[in-house]
Amino acid sequence: MALLRRDSLVTRRLLRLVLLHTAWEVGSGQVRYSVPEESKHGTFVGRLAQDLGLEVAELVSGMFRMVSKGRRDYFEVNLQNGVLFVNSRVDREELCGQNPLCAIDLEVIVDKPLRIFHVEVEIQDINDNAPVFPVHEELRISESTPPDSRFPLEGASDADIGTNSLLTYKISSSEHFTLDLQKNEEDNEFLVLVLKKPLDREETPMHRLLLTATDGGKPELTGTVQLVITVLDVNDNAPVFNQSVYKIRLFENAANGTLVIKLNATDLDDGINKVIIYSIRGSATHSGSAVFSLLPDTGEIRVNGKLDFEDTNLYEVRVQATDKGNPPMAGHCTILVEVLDVNDNAPELAVTSLSLPVREDAPPGTVVALVSVSDRDSGDNGKVTCSIPPNLPFQLVSTFKNYHSLVLAEAVDRERVSEYKILVTARDEGSPSLSASSSILVPIADVNDNAPAFPQPAYTVFVKENNPPGAHLFSVSASDPDLRENAFVSYSVVARSVGEQQSLSSYISVHSESGHIYALQPFDYEELQVLQFQVSARDAGFPSLCGNVTVKLFVLDENDNAPAVSPPGSGRGSPGPQLVPLSAGAGHVVGKIRAVDADSGYNAWLRYEVQEPGAAGPFRVGVYSGEISTTRALEEADGPSQRLVILVRDHGEPALSATATVSLSLVESPQAVKWDSRQRGGSEGPLVDMNVSLMIAICSLSGLFVLVIVVYVGLRCHPGPEVMLGPGKATVVCSSEVGSGSYCQRQSRNLCVGEGTAKSDLMVCSPNFPNFWENGEAGKGQVLTPNASGILNVAEFLSPGARFTFPNAQDFDEGTNSVQTYSLSPDEHFRLEMQTRGDGSKYPELVLEKPLDREQQSTHRLVITAKDGGNPERSGDAQVIVTVLDTNDNAPAFEHSLCRASILENSPNGTLVTKVHATDLDEGQNGEIRYSFSNSTSADLQRLFLIHPQTGEVKVNGMLDVQRPVLEMFIEARDKGAFGMSSTAKLLVEVTDINNNAPKVTITSLSSPIPEDAVPGTVIALLSVLDKDPGENGKVSASDLDISGNGQVSYALRDINIAGSSLSSFLSVNSENGNIYAKSTFDYEQLRSFHFQMVAKDNRSPALSAALTVNILIADQNDNAPVILYPRARNGSVVVEIVPRLADAGYLVTKVVADDADSGQNAWLSYHLQQSSDSSLFGVFPNTGELRTTRSMKSTDSIKHKVVILVKDNGEPSLSSTVALSILLADSLPQALPDFGDGMEGQEQLPNLNLYLIISLASISVVFLGFVLFLLLTRYFHCRTNPSHSGCCSGSCPVDEHDKYRFNVRMLPRSHLTPDMVEVSEVGKLTQTYLYRASLGVGPSNNNLLLNGDTGNLSNGAGLQVPTACVQVRKVMSDHFNAILVR
């Protein structure tokens, strides 16, 4: 079946190929039609059948059909008449776009017989598309654009073709613009907008034009677009004030920040061209520029200084308003400020000669203080009256003009008022009146005039018996309103006897300090029920006073005695049986149990019951009587005998009990049975004595503990291995790299063992004024050359005039064509000089023109240009990077030289007090800072507080006491540079008293219960209240909160974190009245604002609450004095500057750099010359702090000059700091060295040694001596045990030729140099060999020290680490030695 289908398919395909070939041969003709686009359905196109030569009748029978190539059926053939008509809408632009010829190809197929005809229908264009502009045109044209400027526009497009797409343009009427069509090189037209008239943005900022495009079709179609032309502003209008002259009147007491006037200038321009900046032009009359400030953005003129009518009554301020255009334009105006006079000088009051404190037994008339008053005003404004508040035991007595004495008017009592705060007020008679006041705190000194007093005359104490020995029974407390030793109370018991034999001291004792009463032995109620004694309280004053109180001690009974039972008929043995006749009836009393309890009360009330009620049978026992009786008549069935166990129990807590066993025998008659009783005895086993075992265990454990201690100490004290330095090769000793600083490390090393006992010292110091030789010739300059990468390392401490040699530029030409000149790129620190060698060749030297400062500029990039003398001239460049190496020339600077902090007295250990911060402008170790307490801080304060060496956090480390309300400490910040520099800041810590002692309420003389017929006013109890806190914290009041409790509101703060601390460390709120108090001093420099929530809650149940947000803004105060950052004196010495005598006027000596931690006007610093030995020689610029010479040096000028520069801020009141400079005049630098040493010699001050330093020194000495003895002993035993080294013990160790001497290498500071010593520089890479003369301790003085920077000179350089400075002994002559310094 599949095979048949495959054959049929192949046959059909072959048939189709044959038919297609036949149709191709037959259909060789083609028909063309044309029809307009957008024709409707049914539009006649042509008679297709007739044109193709087909009969209409054969269309259907011949299976006529029409096919469109790749397009939809736009056309259809009517088979009835053979007419071709439009079947669907035809859009020429959609079919062919902009192609000029658009046609649709159709294929007509007739199957019977097969024929194919080609038909082409042309689509004719009509004007059906209007011109379209592609985008919305927006132009930005500057108003400064000249006329005839052209701006290209984007033309419209028309989808039609031919004349239908020919466009013409027109624009709406405008006096500024017109249209123009232009052709390019390809003869294509493009549209441009032409500016006819200049634009003015101030008149019309925006132009809106309508651009219309019209095509050439019939009918015409148009398209429009709106042109939006934005006129860009040009700065062509200057700011204009509304007035040229303003007149203002101000009172002279106008505060800083008072608004004088707000200027308003207008500018017709736009954008940045209309942004106006106001400024004061030139200097105002009478220094008005220093009195007023002008905000540049708002034009507000405010008072910025102190107005004084007596100084200047009229200011003329000229203001300029400048816009930000390019170029800027300005307008001007003048402000005339008239100052009005007021009574602005308040009296000045000074309190001197205080005689404090005042003893409370001082007689009236005692002088307490002297008060002086003054007023700078005159007339009535200068007349001053002085007064103090009334109702004080003091009065003011006028002694003579403007002086008053504060005297004691009446007797004072310190216990009533401990101190008086007297406000002395001075008031003038001006209008309005001004006053000044000063507060005098007069403490009253205590006198022992009060005996200790107990709050009540007698105490009643109840104590249960059987108390443990040493138990606390009661506490008595006596108060003494005096102070210190006068109020120190000690307690004792007034001795008496108790009973006939024992004394009171065998029963009780009282603690002498606390008043606690302790029991020395257990009390027994059965022996002692009441103990009455007296306690005496005595103070430590002179003379001593005392007071007594009576204590009644009642012993309360405890249930400590069990009932004791005595059964009837009991003897020494067990009780005998009770004989009960069988004839006994109900209620017959058989017997009675007798028991007794030694206690009293409920503890002795006994109860009887049968322990096992089910086994009692016909018997019972009376609950409280103990009688045993029958409950019914006895029967024989009850048995011959009964055994009852009776339980006797008291009513104590817990209850104690005892049992009694009663045997009952039922008999016919009492004589029928005899009772045989036998005693039962018991034996006890022998007791084991544990005392001997316990003693053996204790001794064994103690011996083991002592043995452990001995072994531990023996292991800890075991000597370490011996260290021996034997002979060998030349020893290399390395010290820490000095770097490029002006100091070096100080170290001491033993190089080798020499013959004899003499030791020599080799002193190598860092340089200050280098002097090098090159190739054995002096004066060739310092040989410092750039490395291969062009980097030159230069220390910042080098003085001007230092020279650096550069390699010659290579030029292979000769004569004048070789290198002739060198030049240097402009740089204020360096200049280039040409030097000539002996052979006539020239080489450049770089000369330091101005001192370097790494903190200002760490890198200098120089370009050296070498030029030859040929024609044309040729040149070559070399870039040199000068890296400035840091020197430790900046001491750490604290943000605040005076820090204040407040802390509560109950603050636990670890509480943060404050955090100090210092900065150092240096880098590396020179900029790392460690904090510590300076030696000026007392030892007890150093124990009371801890300071973190890295972070500067000061924390509590002990118990604070409000008796020392203010603690003064000095904190030192020292950097880690060589000979570290330091600065000190003062820290004042205020210890705040807190209410840390709750009132103690004691209820005495309680009358309870109260009879129901008690009359009102009956005393129920006496209450005594005592609070140990002083002042307001010790005042106690009592109240009942049950009344209207729901209406009482309590306040609390919702705790949050502020700047790393809890809100409770900053603020506290009074829970009753809602007053908010500051617990610590705020610092604007650390915290400027914060907010928190306060919650108010009532006492209802459930409680209701509300919250309120409070914003705290902290205003800056001028509380930080300027801090001198540079120059900074070290260790109290005076800063020394050297000035050459050839210096001209304007020579920069130094620049004082200061900083103020405040802000605004409080941080505005000015510099003044406070003191100068020659005021005509030096001057300081007030704004920059530069100290310069005002004239040239004279031969008559002194060599040494002392200058003191004052730096003060602009705060109120103004704070200031000073720096002292010692200036030396010298013709050359070496000449100044001796004077430099003399000037510094007097500045070295040895700090005072305290006890702790002496102890430390003694301890270190003892340890050192012990260490030396240990080394000597180790060496001695080593030599004894090693005979091969026996020569070392006698000081004649065999050494080689290079190790002849033994000496120490010391690195000394510059200040220890003497004129015969030489400093050695370690700056840069040393490549030459330099010879110096060094001073040794023994032997001839002409010893040579050879320093070489070439590491290749060291053949035995094993272990050498670069960068490191090393000294090695290389060769030893008869009386001198050579050493090599390797870098």
mmCIF file of C-alpha atoms in Angstrom, residues 900 1066-1067 1077-1085 1087 1090 1112 1114 1119:
data_model
loop_
_atom_site.group_PDB
_atom_site.id
_atom_site.type_symbol
_atom_site.label_atom_id
_atom_site.label_comp_id
_atom_site.label_asym_id
_atom_site.label_seq_id
_atom_site.Cartn_x
_atom_site.Cartn_y
_atom_site.Cartn_z
ATOM 1 C CA ARG A 900 35.891 69.910 81.916
ATOM 2 C CA PHE A 1066 23.510 63.791 80.299
ATOM 3 C CA LEU A 1067 20.123 64.649 81.835
ATOM 4 C CA TYR A 1077 18.538 69.080 85.005
ATOM 5 C CA ALA A 1078 21.887 68.696 83.303
ATOM 6 C CA LYS A 1079 24.030 66.044 84.966
ATOM 7 C CA SER A 1080 27.182 66.896 83.046
ATOM 8 C CA THR A 1081 28.663 69.864 81.271
ATOM 9 C CA PHE A 1082 27.827 70.030 77.564
ATOM 10 C CA ASP A 1083 30.572 70.610 75.026
ATOM 11 C CA TYR A 1084 29.546 72.279 71.777
ATOM 12 C CA GLU A 1085 32.629 70.906 70.050
ATOM 13 C CA LEU A 1087 27.679 67.579 70.745
ATOM 14 C CA PHE A 1090 19.983 66.189 70.358
ATOM 15 C CA ILE A 1112 18.106 70.564 72.982
ATOM 16 C CA ILE A 1114 23.718 73.773 72.479
ATOM 17 C CA ASP A 1119 35.722 78.120 76.262
#
